[in-house]
Amino acid sequence: MNAAERIYTASTREGETAARMAEILARRIEDDIASLRPPPGDALGSLRDLAKRYSVGRAVIREAIGLLERRGLGSLRPGPSGGFIVKMPQVDAIGEELADHFRAVGITLSQLLDAREAVDLMIVRLAAQARPGSMALGRLELATDADDIHGHLALRSELARLTREPAVMPFVKCLNALTMDFAAGNPEASDYPASVQLATAELRRALAQGDGDGAAATFGRLHGDLFRLLRQPDNVAEPHVEETARTSDERTLAALVARRLASDIMQNGRAGQRLGSEWDLCERFSVSRLTLRQAIRLLQDSGLVECRRGRGNGLVVRNSRMTGTIRLLLAYLIGQQMDVRSAGTILFQLNCFMPALAVSRADAEQRAKLEELLLRVEQGDVLERFDLLNFVHFVSRVADNPVIDLFSRCLAAYEARFHPFLAERLPVTLQASYFRLMRQLLDQAGSGTGMDLARMKEEAARVMLEMSRSRPI
């Protein structure tokens, strides 16, 4: 397995369980869509054509097509002129699916605010870099017409559109949905200070001049206004779970069963836990075996469960809970034909605060582990790219932000999967500024007289933004 494949597998966590044949085939079809770039509405071929092209049986090709349909990359059209028709995944649906994932894992207000700050500053800098025209900038002021929190969120959606980067919009849609969860029930959430309109006018001028630093400084002031409108509810935001009910659409019923099971797994499940046989689950949800099997396929796609054959087995909780969500986001980027070179640039900016958050939140054991891993990657003249990824993943884990972690894993996986010249080894000098940053933060934290978190974040952002411009990897 080469470095790109190892990075992809580690980022998506696909290596934790063996991939079934349908998933492997779905990935091959995604690769062909990425390379051939068929426009939406084009047919890739009938089931018979696809089975012959990929040398698989009709049952496997049907299951693989089902995976791609549920990810929004296409649909199966019956008839003599039908086949698998390529589609563009819908960003609103992707954003809501992402939000549901984070609701299920129990995201906190602190984690949301950290992610919101990083993503918002990233999009305003990318928007300035895109140098939008006057007509596009005019829509910014229209977006802030709403006199409540919706104006804040509409402004961020419009900025995401100005970036012209496909990866950005689902991130913003997801965070907007989660933001509304924490605004619900807050009587102050209807407040919308006049300073927002004033800041928007300043922001428009900075964007017109391509002044990313000025735009970021202006937008930073808006964070305080938004954050004051949010509060931690009595219970952490939970997934929206609807009761199952008989419906004329079996697929809708299957989705409701899947969401109910997913909620139970996320809140109470543990890896290896047996959820029951098909008969047990049919009885529990009062559904047919056909409907249950459709629900189980949805859960398999999400990476939550696997089916084990044999007595005493059945539906079992998987170790990985984010694989399916990453696959969904990857399918969106493939459908959008995202420029693979942008993935690394966005990745650096997305992680601009992670080194500071990791060092400030690390306990003694985690700080010792960071020191050990840092020493390992600093040694020598050449650095294994996979070793660097392991270090970055550990930094992300200690920083305790599942949102940035998942977004980052998706971008790293996309780059590893589609970058044609991904080097397996890198000169250590290319990462020197990142390593110096981590060493400086760790030394200051260990001395007991280190800088406060705001200054740590400022220093981390300076280094990471500079690296995003020079793209050392």
Short mmCIF file of C-alpha atoms in Angstrom, two decimals:
data_model
loop_
_atom_site.label_atom_id
_atom_site.label_comp_id
_atom_site.label_asym_id
_atom_site.label_seq_id
_atom_site.Cartn_x
_atom_site.Cartn_y
_atom_site.Cartn_z
CA MET A 1 0.00 0.00 0.00
CA ASN A 2 1.53 3.34 -1.05
CA ALA A 3 1.51 6.55 1.02
CA ALA A 4 -1.58 7.99 -0.69
CA GLU A 5 -3.60 4.84 0.01
CA ARG A 6 -2.41 4.72 3.63
CA ILE A 7 -3.35 8.36 4.15
CA TYR A 8 -6.77 7.84 2.56
CA THR A 9 -7.46 4.75 4.67
CA ALA A 10 -6.31 6.43 7.90
CA SER A 11 -8.30 9.61 7.19
CA THR A 12 -11.53 7.77 6.40
CA ARG A 13 -10.96 4.99 8.95
CA GLU A 14 -11.89 2.48 6.28
CA GLY A 15 -9.14 0.18 7.49
CA GLU A 16 -10.92 -0.64 10.76
CA THR A 17 -13.14 -3.22 9.05
CA ALA A 18 -12.96 -4.99 5.72
CA ALA A 19 -14.84 -3.16 2.98
CA ARG A 20 -17.58 -5.16 1.29
CA MET A 21 -17.49 -5.72 -2.45
CA ALA A 22 -20.23 -3.17 -3.15
CA GLU A 23 -18.29 -0.42 -1.34
CA ILE A 24 -15.12 -1.23 -3.27
CA LEU A 25 -17.07 -1.10 -6.53
CA ALA A 26 -18.78 2.17 -5.56
CA ARG A 27 -15.36 3.69 -5.01
CA ARG A 28 -14.21 2.53 -8.47
CA ILE A 29 -17.27 4.17 -10.04
CA GLU A 30 -16.61 7.37 -8.06
CA ASP A 31 -13.03 7.35 -9.35
CA ASP A 32 -14.33 7.09 -12.92
CA ILE A 33 -16.77 9.95 -12.34
CA ALA A 34 -13.89 12.05 -10.98
CA SER A 35 -11.63 11.29 -13.95
CA LEU A 36 -14.23 11.35 -16.76
CA ARG A 37 -16.19 14.31 -15.31
CA PRO A 38 -19.53 13.49 -16.95
CA PRO A 39 -22.04 16.36 -16.72
CA PRO A 40 -25.17 15.83 -14.61
CA GLY A 41 -27.77 13.95 -16.63
CA ASP A 42 -25.28 11.74 -18.48
CA ALA A 43 -25.75 7.98 -18.28
CA LEU A 44 -22.80 5.80 -17.29
CA GLY A 45 -24.54 2.73 -18.68
CA SER A 46 -27.19 0.16 -17.88
CA LEU A 47 -26.81 -2.37 -15.08
CA ARG A 48 -25.75 -4.95 -17.67
CA ASP A 49 -23.17 -2.56 -19.17
CA LEU A 50 -21.75 -1.67 -15.75
CA ALA A 51 -21.63 -5.29 -14.60
CA LYS A 52 -19.67 -6.19 -17.72
CA ARG A 53 -17.36 -3.14 -17.48
CA TYR A 54 -16.41 -3.83 -13.86
CA SER A 55 -16.56 -7.66 -14.12
CA VAL A 56 -19.02 -8.13 -11.26
CA GLY A 57 -22.43 -9.74 -10.83
CA ARG A 58 -25.71 -7.89 -11.18
CA ALA A 59 -26.41 -8.12 -7.43
CA VAL A 60 -23.13 -6.39 -6.55
CA ILE A 61 -23.59 -3.64 -9.13
CA ARG A 62 -27.13 -3.01 -7.84
CA GLU A 63 -25.86 -2.63 -4.28
CA ALA A 64 -23.02 -0.33 -5.36
CA ILE A 65 -25.44 1.82 -7.35
CA GLY A 66 -27.64 1.97 -4.24
CA LEU A 67 -24.70 3.36 -2.26
CA LEU A 68 -24.06 6.05 -4.86
CA GLU A 69 -27.77 6.91 -5.04
CA ARG A 70 -27.91 7.46 -1.28
CA ARG A 71 -24.83 9.70 -1.51
CA GLY A 72 -26.56 11.81 -4.17
CA LEU A 73 -24.17 11.01 -7.05
CA GLY A 74 -26.82 9.59 -9.34
CA SER A 75 -29.96 7.53 -9.76
CA LEU A 76 -31.04 4.45 -11.64
CA ARG A 77 -33.45 5.19 -14.50
CA PRO A 78 -35.43 2.22 -15.81
CA GLY A 79 -36.20 1.62 -19.47
CA PRO A 80 -34.30 1.09 -22.70
CA SER A 81 -32.65 4.55 -22.58
CA GLY A 82 -32.04 4.41 -18.84
CA GLY A 83 -29.17 3.27 -16.67
CA PHE A 84 -27.20 5.00 -13.93
CA ILE A 85 -27.71 8.74 -14.43
CA VAL A 86 -25.10 11.06 -12.90
CA LYS A 87 -26.44 13.74 -10.56
CA MET A 88 -25.05 16.59 -8.49
CA PRO A 89 -25.30 15.96 -4.72
CA GLN A 90 -27.45 18.59 -3.01
CA VAL A 91 -25.51 20.76 -0.59
CA ASP A 92 -28.48 21.38 1.74
CA ALA A 93 -28.96 17.65 2.23
CA ILE A 94 -25.22 17.12 2.80
CA GLY A 95 -25.09 19.93 5.36
CA GLU A 96 -28.04 18.52 7.29
CA GLU A 97 -26.55 15.00 7.24
CA LEU A 98 -23.32 16.39 8.67
CA ALA A 99 -25.23 18.28 11.34
CA ASP A 100 -27.15 15.12 12.27
CA HIS A 101 -23.84 13.29 12.73
CA PHE A 102 -22.56 15.91 15.17
CA ARG A 103 -25.88 16.05 16.99
CA ALA A 104 -25.66 12.31 17.45
CA VAL A 105 -22.13 12.41 18.89
CA GLY A 106 -23.22 15.16 21.28
CA ILE A 107 -21.40 18.31 20.19
CA THR A 108 -21.02 20.99 22.87
CA LEU A 109 -21.37 24.74 22.53
CA SER A 110 -17.63 25.19 23.11
CA GLN A 111 -16.81 22.78 20.27
CA LEU A 112 -19.27 24.54 17.98
CA LEU A 113 -17.79 27.97 18.74
CA ASP A 114 -14.24 26.75 18.07
CA ALA A 115 -15.32 25.28 14.73
CA ARG A 116 -17.40 28.32 13.85
CA GLU A 117 -14.50 30.69 14.44
CA ALA A 118 -12.06 28.66 12.32
CA VAL A 119 -14.46 28.08 9.42
CA ASP A 120 -15.80 31.64 9.39
CA LEU A 121 -12.35 33.21 9.29
CA MET A 122 -11.36 30.72 6.60
CA ILE A 123 -14.28 31.62 4.33
CA VAL A 124 -13.78 35.37 4.68
CA ARG A 125 -10.11 35.04 3.69
CA LEU A 126 -10.97 32.78 0.75
CA ALA A 127 -13.68 35.22 -0.33
CA ALA A 128 -11.16 38.08 -0.31
CA GLN A 129 -8.75 35.97 -2.34
CA ALA A 130 -11.50 35.38 -4.94
CA ARG A 131 -11.90 39.19 -5.41
CA PRO A 132 -15.70 39.14 -5.97
CA GLY A 133 -17.32 41.74 -8.21
CA SER A 134 -19.68 44.49 -7.15
CA MET A 135 -22.83 42.52 -8.00
CA ALA A 136 -21.72 39.57 -5.87
CA LEU A 137 -20.76 41.90 -3.03
CA GLY A 138 -24.15 43.57 -3.20
CA ARG A 139 -25.75 40.31 -2.14
CA LEU A 140 -23.87 40.51 1.17
CA GLU A 141 -25.96 43.44 2.34
CA LEU A 142 -29.15 41.77 1.12
CA ALA A 143 -28.20 38.71 3.19
CA THR A 144 -28.22 40.78 6.40
CA ASP A 145 -31.76 42.10 5.89
CA ALA A 146 -33.15 39.58 8.40
CA ASP A 147 -33.44 41.22 11.82
CA ASP A 148 -32.48 38.18 13.90
CA ILE A 149 -29.87 35.43 14.01
CA HIS A 150 -30.87 34.35 10.50
CA GLY A 151 -29.12 37.47 9.21
CA HIS A 152 -25.86 36.31 10.79
CA LEU A 153 -26.17 32.88 9.20
CA ALA A 154 -27.26 34.20 5.78
CA LEU A 155 -24.17 36.42 5.72
CA ARG A 156 -21.95 33.38 6.27
CA SER A 157 -23.73 31.40 3.54
CA GLU A 158 -23.22 34.27 1.10
CA LEU A 159 -19.52 34.50 1.99
CA ALA A 160 -19.19 30.75 1.39
CA ARG A 161 -20.69 31.25 -2.07
CA LEU A 162 -18.19 34.03 -2.82
CA THR A 163 -15.24 31.70 -2.15
CA ARG A 164 -16.11 29.55 -5.21
CA GLU A 165 -14.74 26.57 -3.30
CA PRO A 166 -17.11 23.55 -3.31
CA ALA A 167 -15.87 22.21 0.04
CA VAL A 168 -16.82 25.36 1.92
CA MET A 169 -20.60 25.44 1.53
CA PRO A 170 -21.44 22.10 3.21
CA PHE A 171 -19.23 23.10 6.15
CA VAL A 172 -21.15 26.36 6.55
CA LYS A 173 -24.55 24.71 6.05
CA CYS A 174 -23.70 22.19 8.76
CA LEU A 175 -22.49 24.84 11.22
CA ASN A 176 -25.52 27.05 10.52
CA ALA A 177 -27.85 24.16 11.37
CA LEU A 178 -25.95 23.42 14.59
CA THR A 179 -25.89 27.13 15.48
CA MET A 180 -29.68 27.22 15.34
CA ASP A 181 -29.81 24.28 17.76
CA PHE A 182 -27.96 26.36 20.36
CA ALA A 183 -30.01 29.48 19.61
CA ALA A 184 -33.31 27.68 20.15
CA GLY A 185 -35.03 28.82 23.31
CA ASN A 186 -32.66 31.74 23.87
CA PRO A 187 -34.82 34.88 24.17
CA GLU A 188 -31.84 37.03 23.16
CA ALA A 189 -31.45 35.18 19.85
CA SER A 190 -33.84 37.64 18.19
CA ASP A 191 -31.46 40.51 18.94
CA TYR A 192 -29.63 41.81 15.90
CA PRO A 193 -27.43 44.79 16.70
CA ALA A 194 -27.07 47.60 14.20
CA SER A 195 -23.33 47.01 14.29
CA VAL A 196 -23.87 44.01 11.98
CA GLN A 197 -24.94 46.24 9.09
CA LEU A 198 -22.00 48.58 9.76
CA ALA A 199 -19.55 45.70 9.90
CA THR A 200 -21.01 44.27 6.68
CA ALA A 201 -20.31 47.54 4.88
CA GLU A 202 -16.69 47.48 6.13
CA LEU A 203 -16.42 43.83 5.12
CA ARG A 204 -17.64 44.60 1.63
CA ARG A 205 -14.95 47.26 1.16
CA ALA A 206 -12.19 44.91 2.39
CA LEU A 207 -13.35 42.11 0.09
CA ALA A 208 -13.49 44.44 -2.91
CA GLN A 209 -9.83 45.31 -2.27
CA GLY A 210 -8.81 41.69 -1.76
CA ASP A 211 -7.74 42.56 1.79
CA GLY A 212 -8.01 39.23 3.58
CA ASP A 213 -6.49 40.45 6.86
CA GLY A 214 -8.79 43.46 6.98
CA ALA A 215 -11.83 41.35 6.15
CA ALA A 216 -10.88 38.82 8.84
CA ALA A 217 -10.41 41.58 11.46
CA THR A 218 -13.83 43.04 10.62
CA PHE A 219 -15.49 39.65 10.62
CA GLY A 220 -13.87 38.79 13.93
CA ARG A 221 -15.95 41.48 15.60
CA LEU A 222 -19.11 39.81 14.31
CA HIS A 223 -18.25 36.63 16.17
CA GLY A 224 -18.87 38.29 19.50
CA ASP A 225 -22.33 39.41 18.35
CA LEU A 226 -23.23 35.90 17.19
CA PHE A 227 -21.74 34.05 20.14
CA ARG A 228 -23.73 36.15 22.61
CA LEU A 229 -26.91 34.85 21.00
CA LEU A 230 -26.04 31.22 21.74
CA ARG A 231 -26.15 29.22 24.92
CA GLN A 232 -25.63 25.64 26.04
CA PRO A 233 -29.05 23.97 26.46
CA ASP A 234 -29.87 21.83 29.48
CA ASN A 235 -29.22 18.79 27.29
CA VAL A 236 -26.58 18.66 24.55
CA ALA A 237 -28.07 18.98 21.07
CA GLU A 238 -29.52 15.60 20.16
CA PRO A 239 -30.30 14.10 16.79
CA HIS A 240 -33.75 14.69 15.37
CA VAL A 241 -35.42 11.31 15.76
CA GLU A 242 -38.94 10.76 14.52
CA GLU A 243 -41.18 7.92 15.64
CA THR A 244 -41.68 5.20 13.05
CA ALA A 245 -45.13 5.08 11.52
CA ARG A 246 -46.78 3.30 8.65
CA THR A 247 -46.38 5.24 5.45
CA SER A 248 -47.00 4.62 1.79
CA ASP A 249 -43.31 5.15 1.06
CA GLU A 250 -41.32 2.20 2.41
CA ARG A 251 -38.04 4.01 1.76
CA THR A 252 -39.13 6.85 4.05
CA LEU A 253 -40.11 4.33 6.72
CA ALA A 254 -36.72 2.63 6.36
CA ALA A 255 -34.97 5.98 6.82
CA LEU A 256 -36.95 6.65 10.00
CA VAL A 257 -36.02 3.23 11.40
CA ALA A 258 -32.38 3.87 10.50
CA ARG A 259 -32.38 7.24 12.26
CA ARG A 260 -33.95 5.75 15.40
CA LEU A 261 -31.33 3.00 15.50
CA ALA A 262 -28.52 5.50 14.74
CA SER A 263 -29.63 7.65 17.68
CA ASP A 264 -29.56 4.65 20.01
CA ILE A 265 -26.11 3.61 18.77
CA MET A 266 -24.60 7.07 19.07
CA GLN A 267 -25.90 7.61 22.58
CA ASN A 268 -25.62 4.14 24.10
CA GLY A 269 -23.81 1.81 21.68
CA ARG A 270 -20.32 0.38 22.05
CA ALA A 271 -18.08 -1.25 19.47
CA GLY A 272 -18.94 -4.93 18.99
CA GLN A 273 -22.35 -4.62 20.63
CA ARG A 274 -24.99 -6.90 19.10
CA LEU A 275 -28.21 -5.06 18.25
CA GLY A 276 -30.26 -8.16 17.53
CA SER A 277 -31.33 -10.44 14.73
CA GLU A 278 -33.50 -9.34 11.83
CA TRP A 279 -36.48 -10.95 13.54
CA ASP A 280 -35.83 -9.08 16.81
CA LEU A 281 -35.53 -5.74 15.03
CA CYS A 282 -38.60 -6.32 12.87
CA GLU A 283 -40.59 -6.98 16.03
CA ARG A 284 -39.13 -3.96 17.79
CA PHE A 285 -40.01 -1.49 15.02
CA SER A 286 -43.09 -3.29 13.65
CA VAL A 287 -41.76 -3.30 10.10
CA SER A 288 -41.29 -5.87 7.36
CA ARG A 289 -37.95 -7.58 6.68
CA LEU A 290 -37.71 -5.63 3.41
CA THR A 291 -38.03 -2.29 5.21
CA LEU A 292 -35.59 -3.37 7.92
CA ARG A 293 -33.00 -4.46 5.36
CA GLN A 294 -33.28 -1.08 3.64
CA ALA A 295 -32.70 0.59 7.03
CA ILE A 296 -29.71 -1.66 7.72
CA ARG A 297 -28.16 -0.70 4.38
CA LEU A 298 -28.43 2.95 5.34
CA LEU A 299 -26.68 2.24 8.63
CA GLN A 300 -23.97 0.26 6.84
CA ASP A 301 -23.43 3.18 4.47
CA SER A 302 -23.00 5.48 7.46
CA GLY A 303 -20.30 3.21 8.91
CA LEU A 304 -22.26 2.60 12.12
CA VAL A 305 -22.93 -1.14 11.81
CA GLU A 306 -21.94 -4.31 10.05
CA CYS A 307 -23.87 -7.53 9.49
CA ARG A 308 -22.23 -10.69 10.82
CA ARG A 309 -23.56 -14.04 9.71
CA GLY A 310 -24.04 -17.01 11.97
CA ARG A 311 -25.73 -17.93 15.22
CA GLY A 312 -25.29 -15.36 17.96
CA ASN A 313 -24.39 -12.59 15.52
CA GLY A 314 -26.62 -10.27 13.51
CA LEU A 315 -26.36 -6.49 13.40
CA VAL A 316 -23.21 -5.35 15.24
CA VAL A 317 -21.94 -1.84 16.11
CA ARG A 318 -18.73 -0.92 14.27
CA ASN A 319 -15.65 0.70 15.78
CA SER A 320 -15.76 3.65 13.36
CA ARG A 321 -18.63 6.11 13.42
CA MET A 322 -17.52 8.75 10.98
CA THR A 323 -16.58 6.67 7.91
CA GLY A 324 -19.99 6.94 6.27
CA THR A 325 -20.20 10.70 6.86
CA ILE A 326 -16.80 11.19 5.25
CA ARG A 327 -17.83 9.04 2.28
CA LEU A 328 -20.93 11.20 1.86
CA LEU A 329 -18.86 14.39 1.90
CA LEU A 330 -16.30 12.90 -0.50
CA ALA A 331 -19.09 12.01 -2.94
CA TYR A 332 -20.22 15.65 -2.82
CA LEU A 333 -16.70 16.90 -3.63
CA ILE A 334 -16.41 14.39 -6.48
CA GLY A 335 -19.74 15.53 -7.89
CA GLN A 336 -18.63 19.16 -7.61
CA GLN A 337 -15.31 18.30 -9.35
CA MET A 338 -13.34 20.15 -6.71
CA ASP A 339 -9.80 21.16 -7.66
CA VAL A 340 -7.60 18.80 -5.64
CA ARG A 341 -4.95 21.51 -5.19
CA SER A 342 -7.42 23.56 -3.16
CA ALA A 343 -7.89 20.79 -0.60
CA GLY A 344 -4.48 21.32 1.02
CA THR A 345 -4.85 25.11 1.09
CA ILE A 346 -8.24 24.86 2.81
CA LEU A 347 -6.89 22.19 5.16
CA PHE A 348 -4.19 24.53 6.54
CA GLN A 349 -6.63 27.39 7.07
CA LEU A 350 -9.24 25.12 8.63
CA ASN A 351 -6.68 23.97 11.22
CA CYS A 352 -5.28 27.42 11.98
CA PHE A 353 -6.18 27.24 15.70
CA MET A 354 -5.75 23.51 16.31
CA PRO A 355 -2.12 23.59 17.57
CA ALA A 356 -3.02 26.23 20.16
CA LEU A 357 -6.18 24.42 21.26
CA ALA A 358 -4.34 21.10 21.53
CA VAL A 359 -1.52 22.43 23.69
CA SER A 360 -3.84 24.46 25.92
CA ARG A 361 -6.16 21.47 26.53
CA ALA A 362 -3.61 18.67 26.80
CA ASP A 363 -3.18 17.01 30.17
CA ALA A 364 0.26 15.91 31.37
CA GLU A 365 0.07 12.53 29.64
CA GLN A 366 -1.12 14.02 26.35
CA ARG A 367 1.54 16.73 26.49
CA ALA A 368 4.21 14.05 26.95
CA LYS A 369 2.80 12.17 23.96
CA LEU A 370 2.86 15.35 21.86
CA GLU A 371 6.51 15.86 22.85
CA GLU A 372 7.32 12.26 21.88
CA LEU A 373 5.59 12.46 18.49
CA LEU A 374 7.09 15.86 17.75
CA LEU A 375 10.59 14.60 18.49
CA ARG A 376 10.01 11.64 16.19
CA VAL A 377 8.92 13.74 13.18
CA GLU A 378 11.64 16.36 13.76
CA GLN A 379 14.50 13.87 13.56
CA GLY A 380 16.36 13.31 10.31
CA ASP A 381 16.31 15.16 7.03
CA VAL A 382 13.35 13.37 5.46
CA LEU A 383 9.86 12.92 6.89
CA GLU A 384 7.43 10.12 6.04
CA ARG A 385 4.19 11.76 5.00
CA PHE A 386 2.18 9.14 6.89
CA ASP A 387 4.08 9.91 10.12
CA LEU A 388 3.21 13.58 9.70
CA LEU A 389 -0.45 12.64 9.27
CA ASN A 390 -0.41 10.60 12.49
CA PHE A 391 1.03 13.58 14.36
CA VAL A 392 -1.59 15.95 12.94
CA HIS A 393 -4.39 13.50 13.79
CA PHE A 394 -3.17 13.32 17.38
CA VAL A 395 -3.05 17.12 17.61
CA SER A 396 -6.62 17.21 16.32
CA ARG A 397 -7.77 14.61 18.83
CA VAL A 398 -6.23 16.47 21.79
CA ALA A 399 -7.75 19.75 20.58
CA ASP A 400 -11.12 18.06 21.14
CA ASN A 401 -13.04 19.37 18.17
CA PRO A 402 -14.89 16.63 16.26
CA VAL A 403 -16.16 19.11 13.65
CA ILE A 404 -12.74 20.33 12.48
CA ASP A 405 -11.41 16.78 12.77
CA LEU A 406 -14.03 15.33 10.42
CA PHE A 407 -13.81 18.20 7.91
CA SER A 408 -10.01 17.85 7.91
CA ARG A 409 -10.09 14.09 7.44
CA CYS A 410 -12.35 14.50 4.41
CA LEU A 411 -10.02 17.04 2.78
CA ALA A 412 -6.95 14.92 3.51
CA ALA A 413 -8.69 11.85 2.05
CA TYR A 414 -9.76 13.75 -1.07
CA GLU A 415 -6.23 15.04 -1.67
CA ALA A 416 -4.68 11.61 -1.09
CA ARG A 417 -7.18 9.92 -3.39
CA PHE A 418 -7.02 12.28 -6.33
CA HIS A 419 -3.68 14.08 -6.17
CA PRO A 420 -1.64 12.64 -9.08
CA PHE A 421 1.80 13.37 -7.58
CA LEU A 422 1.48 12.93 -3.83
CA ALA A 423 5.02 12.53 -2.50
CA GLU A 424 5.59 9.75 0.04
CA ARG A 425 8.45 11.61 1.75
CA LEU A 426 8.98 15.28 2.48
CA PRO A 427 12.06 17.26 3.50
CA VAL A 428 11.75 18.11 7.19
CA THR A 429 12.68 21.71 6.34
CA LEU A 430 9.34 22.12 4.55
CA GLN A 431 7.52 21.57 7.85
CA ALA A 432 10.02 23.47 10.00
CA SER A 433 7.71 26.39 10.77
CA TYR A 434 4.94 24.02 11.95
CA PHE A 435 7.32 22.07 14.16
CA ARG A 436 8.78 25.29 15.60
CA LEU A 437 5.25 26.45 16.39
CA MET A 438 4.42 23.24 18.24
CA ARG A 439 7.75 23.32 20.09
CA GLN A 440 7.21 26.97 21.12
CA LEU A 441 3.67 26.30 22.37
CA LEU A 442 4.72 23.19 24.28
CA ASP A 443 7.70 24.92 25.88
CA GLN A 444 5.57 27.85 27.00
CA ALA A 445 2.87 25.55 28.37
CA GLY A 446 5.47 23.54 30.27
CA SER A 447 7.12 26.60 31.79
CA GLY A 448 3.99 27.63 33.65
CA THR A 449 4.34 31.20 32.38
CA GLY A 450 3.04 30.66 28.86
CA MET A 451 0.96 33.06 26.85
CA ASP A 452 -2.83 33.03 27.17
CA LEU A 453 -5.02 31.14 24.71
CA ALA A 454 -5.88 34.21 22.63
CA ARG A 455 -2.19 34.92 21.96
CA MET A 456 -1.50 31.23 21.31
CA LYS A 457 -4.28 31.15 18.72
CA GLU A 458 -2.99 34.33 17.12
CA GLU A 459 0.51 32.86 16.76
CA ALA A 460 -0.80 29.53 15.48
CA ALA A 461 -3.01 31.25 12.92
CA ARG A 462 -0.10 33.35 11.65
CA VAL A 463 2.04 30.27 10.99
CA MET A 464 -0.74 28.13 9.53
CA LEU A 465 -1.96 30.87 7.20
CA GLU A 466 1.55 31.42 5.91
CA MET A 467 1.87 27.68 5.27
CA SER A 468 -1.44 27.74 3.39
CA ARG A 469 0.06 30.28 1.01
CA SER A 470 3.36 28.47 0.48
CA ARG A 471 1.73 25.00 0.42
CA PRO A 472 4.81 23.10 1.69
CA ILE A 473 3.15 19.72 1.09
#
